[in-house]
GROMACS .gro file of C-alpha atoms in nm:
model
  243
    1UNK     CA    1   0.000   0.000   0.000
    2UNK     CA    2   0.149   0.291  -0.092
    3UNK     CA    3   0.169   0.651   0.130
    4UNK     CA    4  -0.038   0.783  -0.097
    5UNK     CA    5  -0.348   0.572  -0.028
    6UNK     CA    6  -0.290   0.625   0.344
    7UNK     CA    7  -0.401   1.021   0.288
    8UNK     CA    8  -0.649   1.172   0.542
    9UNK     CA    9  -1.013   1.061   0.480
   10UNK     CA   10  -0.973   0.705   0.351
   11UNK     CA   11  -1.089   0.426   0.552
   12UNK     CA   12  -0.872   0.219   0.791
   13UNK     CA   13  -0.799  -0.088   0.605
   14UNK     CA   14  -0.864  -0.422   0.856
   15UNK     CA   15  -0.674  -0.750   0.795
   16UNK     CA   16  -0.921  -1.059   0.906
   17UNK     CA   17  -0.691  -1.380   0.880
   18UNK     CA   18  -0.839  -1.630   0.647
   19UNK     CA   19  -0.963  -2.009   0.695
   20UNK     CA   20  -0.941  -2.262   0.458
   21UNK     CA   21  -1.204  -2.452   0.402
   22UNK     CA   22  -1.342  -2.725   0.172
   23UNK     CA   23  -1.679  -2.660  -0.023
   24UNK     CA   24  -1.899  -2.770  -0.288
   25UNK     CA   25  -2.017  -2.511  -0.486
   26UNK     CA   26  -2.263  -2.594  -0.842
   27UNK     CA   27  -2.181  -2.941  -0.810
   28UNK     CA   28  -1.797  -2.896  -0.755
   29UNK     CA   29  -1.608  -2.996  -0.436
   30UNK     CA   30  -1.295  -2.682  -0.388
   31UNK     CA   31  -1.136  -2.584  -0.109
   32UNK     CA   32  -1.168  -2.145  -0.044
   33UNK     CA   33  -1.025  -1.876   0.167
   34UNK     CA   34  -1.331  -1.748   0.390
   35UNK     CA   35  -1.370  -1.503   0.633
   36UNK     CA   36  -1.680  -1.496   0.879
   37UNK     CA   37  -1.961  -1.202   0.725
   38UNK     CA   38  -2.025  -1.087   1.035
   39UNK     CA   39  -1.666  -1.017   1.111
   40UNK     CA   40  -1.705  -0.839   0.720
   41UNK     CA   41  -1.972  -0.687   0.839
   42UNK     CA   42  -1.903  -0.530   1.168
   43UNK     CA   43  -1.618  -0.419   1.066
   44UNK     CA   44  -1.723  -0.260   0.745
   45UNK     CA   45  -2.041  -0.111   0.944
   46UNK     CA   46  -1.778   0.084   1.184
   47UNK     CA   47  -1.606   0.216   0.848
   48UNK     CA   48  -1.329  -0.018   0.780
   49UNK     CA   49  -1.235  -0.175   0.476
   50UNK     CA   50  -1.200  -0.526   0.592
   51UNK     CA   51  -0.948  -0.784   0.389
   52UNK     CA   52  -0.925  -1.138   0.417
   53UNK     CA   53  -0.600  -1.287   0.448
   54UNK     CA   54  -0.531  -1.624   0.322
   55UNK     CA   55  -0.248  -1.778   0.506
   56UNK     CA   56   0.000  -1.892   0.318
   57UNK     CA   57   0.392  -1.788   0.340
   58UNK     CA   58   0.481  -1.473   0.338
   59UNK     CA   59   0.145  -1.314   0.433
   60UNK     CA   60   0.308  -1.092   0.705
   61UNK     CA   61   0.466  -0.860   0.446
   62UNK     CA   62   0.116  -0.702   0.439
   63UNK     CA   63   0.066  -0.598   0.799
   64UNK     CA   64   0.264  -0.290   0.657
   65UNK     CA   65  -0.019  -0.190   0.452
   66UNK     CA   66  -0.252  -0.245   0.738
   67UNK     CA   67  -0.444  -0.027   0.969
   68UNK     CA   68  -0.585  -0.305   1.194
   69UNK     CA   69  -0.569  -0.742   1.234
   70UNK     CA   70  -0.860  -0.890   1.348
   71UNK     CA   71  -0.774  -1.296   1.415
   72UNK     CA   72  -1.051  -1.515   1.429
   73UNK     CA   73  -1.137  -1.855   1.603
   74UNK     CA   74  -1.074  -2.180   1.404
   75UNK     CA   75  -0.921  -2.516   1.447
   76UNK     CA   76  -0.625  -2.622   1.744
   77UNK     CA   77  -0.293  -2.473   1.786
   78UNK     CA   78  -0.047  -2.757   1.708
   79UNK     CA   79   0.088  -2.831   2.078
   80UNK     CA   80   0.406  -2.893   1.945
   81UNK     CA   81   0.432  -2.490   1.923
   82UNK     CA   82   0.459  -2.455   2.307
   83UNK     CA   83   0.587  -2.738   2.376
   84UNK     CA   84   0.360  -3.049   2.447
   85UNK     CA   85   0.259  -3.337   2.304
   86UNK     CA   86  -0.079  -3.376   2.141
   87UNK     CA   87  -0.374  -3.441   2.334
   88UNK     CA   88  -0.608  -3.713   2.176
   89UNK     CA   89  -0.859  -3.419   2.164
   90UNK     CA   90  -0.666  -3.190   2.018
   91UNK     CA   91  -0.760  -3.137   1.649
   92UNK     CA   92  -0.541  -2.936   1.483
   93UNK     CA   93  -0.525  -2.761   1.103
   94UNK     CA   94  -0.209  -2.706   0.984
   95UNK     CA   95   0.105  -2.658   1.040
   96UNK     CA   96   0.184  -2.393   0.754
   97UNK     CA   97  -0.152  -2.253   0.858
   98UNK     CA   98  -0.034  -2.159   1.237
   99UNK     CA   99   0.314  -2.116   1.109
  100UNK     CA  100   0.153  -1.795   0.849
  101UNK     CA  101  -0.105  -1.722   1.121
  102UNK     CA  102   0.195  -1.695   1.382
  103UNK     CA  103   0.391  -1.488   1.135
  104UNK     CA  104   0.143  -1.213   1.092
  105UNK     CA  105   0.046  -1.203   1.468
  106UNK     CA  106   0.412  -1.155   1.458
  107UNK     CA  107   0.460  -0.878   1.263
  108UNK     CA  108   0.151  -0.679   1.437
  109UNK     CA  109   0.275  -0.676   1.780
  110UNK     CA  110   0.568  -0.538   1.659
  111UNK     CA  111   0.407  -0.274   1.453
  112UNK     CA  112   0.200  -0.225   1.698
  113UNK     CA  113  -0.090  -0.244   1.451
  114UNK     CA  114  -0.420  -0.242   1.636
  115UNK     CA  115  -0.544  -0.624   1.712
  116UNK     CA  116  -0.830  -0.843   1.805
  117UNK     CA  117  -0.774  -1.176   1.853
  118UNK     CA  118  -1.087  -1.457   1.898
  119UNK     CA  119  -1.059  -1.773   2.045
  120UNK     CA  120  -0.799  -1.960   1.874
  121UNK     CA  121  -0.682  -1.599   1.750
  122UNK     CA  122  -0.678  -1.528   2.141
  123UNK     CA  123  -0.473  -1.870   2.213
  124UNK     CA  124  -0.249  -1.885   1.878
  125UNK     CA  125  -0.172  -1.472   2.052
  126UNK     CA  126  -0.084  -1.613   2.368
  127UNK     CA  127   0.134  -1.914   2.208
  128UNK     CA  128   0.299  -1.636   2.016
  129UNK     CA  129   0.410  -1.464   2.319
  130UNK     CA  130   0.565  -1.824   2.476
  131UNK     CA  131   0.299  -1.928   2.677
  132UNK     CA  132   0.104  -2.256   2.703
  133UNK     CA  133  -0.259  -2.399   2.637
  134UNK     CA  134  -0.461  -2.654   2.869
  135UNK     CA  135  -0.562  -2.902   2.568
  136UNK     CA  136  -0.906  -3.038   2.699
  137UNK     CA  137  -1.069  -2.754   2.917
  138UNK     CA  138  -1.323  -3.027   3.067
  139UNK     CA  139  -1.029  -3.215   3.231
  140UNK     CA  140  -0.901  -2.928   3.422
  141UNK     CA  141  -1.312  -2.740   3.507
  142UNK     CA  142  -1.418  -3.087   3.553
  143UNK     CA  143  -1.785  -3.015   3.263
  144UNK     CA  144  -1.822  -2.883   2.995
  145UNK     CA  145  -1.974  -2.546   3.009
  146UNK     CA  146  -1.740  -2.350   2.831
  147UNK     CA  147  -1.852  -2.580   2.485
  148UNK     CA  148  -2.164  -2.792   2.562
  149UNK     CA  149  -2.159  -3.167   2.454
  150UNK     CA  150  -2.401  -3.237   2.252
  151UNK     CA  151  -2.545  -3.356   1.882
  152UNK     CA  152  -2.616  -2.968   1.802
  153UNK     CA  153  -2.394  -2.650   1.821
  154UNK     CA  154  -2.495  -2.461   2.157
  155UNK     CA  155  -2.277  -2.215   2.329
  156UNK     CA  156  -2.146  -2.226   2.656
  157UNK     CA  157  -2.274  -1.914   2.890
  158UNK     CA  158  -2.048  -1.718   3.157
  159UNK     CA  159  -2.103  -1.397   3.315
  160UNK     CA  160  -1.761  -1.248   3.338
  161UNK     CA  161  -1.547  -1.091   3.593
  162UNK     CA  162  -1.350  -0.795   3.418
  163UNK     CA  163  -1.016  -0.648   3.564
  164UNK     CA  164  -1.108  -0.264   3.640
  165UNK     CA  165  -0.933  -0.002   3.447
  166UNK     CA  166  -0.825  -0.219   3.194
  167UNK     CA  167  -0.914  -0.205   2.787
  168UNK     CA  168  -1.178  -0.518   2.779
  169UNK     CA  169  -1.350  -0.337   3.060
  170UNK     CA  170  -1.411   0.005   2.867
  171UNK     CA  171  -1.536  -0.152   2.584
  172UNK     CA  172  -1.774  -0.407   2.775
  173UNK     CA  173  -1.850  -0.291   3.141
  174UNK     CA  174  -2.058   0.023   3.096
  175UNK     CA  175  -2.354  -0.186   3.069
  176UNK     CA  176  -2.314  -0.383   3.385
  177UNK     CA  177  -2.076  -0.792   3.338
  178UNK     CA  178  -2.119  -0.922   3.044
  179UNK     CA  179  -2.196  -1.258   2.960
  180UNK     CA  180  -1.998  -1.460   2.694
  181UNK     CA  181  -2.089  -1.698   2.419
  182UNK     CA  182  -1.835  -1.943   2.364
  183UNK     CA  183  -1.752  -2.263   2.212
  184UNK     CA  184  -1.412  -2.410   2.307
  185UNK     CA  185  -1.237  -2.725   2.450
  186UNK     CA  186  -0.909  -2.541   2.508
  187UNK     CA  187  -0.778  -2.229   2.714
  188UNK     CA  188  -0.510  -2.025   2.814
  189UNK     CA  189  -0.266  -2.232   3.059
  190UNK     CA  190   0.038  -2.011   3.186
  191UNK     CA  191   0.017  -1.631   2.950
  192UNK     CA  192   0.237  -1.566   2.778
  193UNK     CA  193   0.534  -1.242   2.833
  194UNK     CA  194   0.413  -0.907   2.790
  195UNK     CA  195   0.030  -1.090   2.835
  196UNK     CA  196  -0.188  -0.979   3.131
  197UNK     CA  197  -0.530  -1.140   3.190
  198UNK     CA  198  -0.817  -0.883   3.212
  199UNK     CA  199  -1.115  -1.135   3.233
  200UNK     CA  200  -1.222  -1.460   3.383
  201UNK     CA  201  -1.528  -1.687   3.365
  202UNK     CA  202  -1.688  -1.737   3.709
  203UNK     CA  203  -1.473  -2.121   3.742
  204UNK     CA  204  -1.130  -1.910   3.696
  205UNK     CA  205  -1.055  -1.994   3.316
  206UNK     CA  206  -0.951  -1.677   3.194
  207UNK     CA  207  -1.131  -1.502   2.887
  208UNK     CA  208  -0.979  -1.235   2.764
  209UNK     CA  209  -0.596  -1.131   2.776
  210UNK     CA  210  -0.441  -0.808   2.645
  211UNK     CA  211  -0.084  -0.717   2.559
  212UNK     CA  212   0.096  -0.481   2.809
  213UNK     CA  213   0.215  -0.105   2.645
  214UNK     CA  214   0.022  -0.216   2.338
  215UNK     CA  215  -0.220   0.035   2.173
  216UNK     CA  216  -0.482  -0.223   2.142
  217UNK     CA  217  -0.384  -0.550   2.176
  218UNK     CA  218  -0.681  -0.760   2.317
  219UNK     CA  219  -0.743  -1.119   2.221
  220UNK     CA  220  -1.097  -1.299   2.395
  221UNK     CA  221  -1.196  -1.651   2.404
  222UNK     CA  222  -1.541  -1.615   2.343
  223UNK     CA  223  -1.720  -1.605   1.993
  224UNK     CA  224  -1.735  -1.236   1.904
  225UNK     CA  225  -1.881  -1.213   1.600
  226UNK     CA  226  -2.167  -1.528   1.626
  227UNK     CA  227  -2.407  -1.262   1.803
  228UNK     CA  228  -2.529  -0.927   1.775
  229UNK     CA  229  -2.275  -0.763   1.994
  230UNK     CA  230  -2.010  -0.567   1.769
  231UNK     CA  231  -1.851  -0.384   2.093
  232UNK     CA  232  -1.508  -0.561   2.021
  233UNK     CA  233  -1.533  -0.447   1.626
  234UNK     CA  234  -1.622  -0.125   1.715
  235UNK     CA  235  -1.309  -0.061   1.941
  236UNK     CA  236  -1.104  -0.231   1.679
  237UNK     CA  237  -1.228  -0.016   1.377
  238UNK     CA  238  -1.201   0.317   1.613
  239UNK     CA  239  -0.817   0.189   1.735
  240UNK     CA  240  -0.696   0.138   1.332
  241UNK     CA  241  -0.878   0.475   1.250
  242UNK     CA  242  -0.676   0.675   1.530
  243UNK     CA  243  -0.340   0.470   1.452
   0.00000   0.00000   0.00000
């Protein structure tokens, strides 16, 4: 991107990393780069130009060109990245996938590029900055709240406790705690350097982390973007405007 599209009035150009996904589409099985719409969406509705990045090598050379990285959730960080063996739970993508993915988180911290990262954005983040995962959530809370069992997708519901003063809590707490939506088997374990926790469910598994010194650094567990509340987006799209 050159200097000259950056020019006063244009709008903040948002990365969203992409997932790769197999389809059939008239009659012909493919596999396509994808982005959630309602990530699109929000962000686009809070005057970003959002961008779907498909992860393949190389793909941090464009943070330069970016205002703003949204990372969303998605498959299992290979344990082999922070060192542990694979849990037979753990089901993972790839590893060129969280090797690009990795990269580009990478590159944004140090450009200190505005950042949300959502549940496996949130964990790959914390991987990223050397810490660990718990691989099966349900072995260390004991149920399975935080991504109900069952034949159909529900979400798991928490009311959360938010650290005072800190980012997470301007963008959510005005309106009293606010309860996630989330569907995941895995969490943060020990956070990673430069990481600070800002949120917890009520059993102590901690939802939200953000990066210390950082602009806007924020990652969350839970699924923003599967329900109505664009808070997060919002913050993100205002954060890449004033970068």
């Amino acid at each position: 991107m050159t200097s000259a599209s950056k020019g006063p009035g244009r709008r903040p150009v948002v990365g969203i990393t992409g997932r790769s996904v197999p389809v059939t589409l008239q009659g012909t099985d493919m596999v396509v780069s994808l982005a959630l719409q309602s990530h699109v969406d929000f962000l686009a509705a809070a005057g970003c130009l959002p961008v779907v990045l498909p992860l393949r090598p190389g793909v941090e050379e464009v943070v330069a060109g970016l205002d703003g990285l949204l990372v969303p959730g998605g498959p299992d960080v290979d344990p082999a990245l922070y060192g542990q063996s694979r849990h037979p739970r753990t089901r993972g993508g790839s590893a060129d996938m969280d090797r690009a993915e990795l990269a580009v988180l990478g590159a944004a911290l140090e450009a200190r590029l505005p950042l949300l990262a959502v549940c496996r954005g949130m964990q790959l983040l914390n991987v990223r900055c050397g810490g660990t995962l718990h691989q099966h959530l349900p072995e260390i809370t004991g149920d399975d709240t935080h991504r109900p069992d069952g034949a159909a997708f529900v979400f798991g519901r928490h009311v959360l406790e938010l650290e005072a003063g800190s980012r997470i809590a301007s963008v959510l707490g005005s309106d009293g705690p606010p309860e996630t939506a989330c569907h995941h088997h895995q969490a943060v374990d020990r956070i990673g350097t430069g990481l600070t926790a800002t949120a917890w469910a009520p059993d102590g598994v901690v939802e939200a982390v953000e990066a210390v010194g950082h602009p806007f650094a924020v990652g969350v567990q839970w699924e923003a973007g599967q329900t109505e509340d664009d808070r997060l987006h919002v913050a993100l799209a205002r954060a890449a405007r004033h970068r």
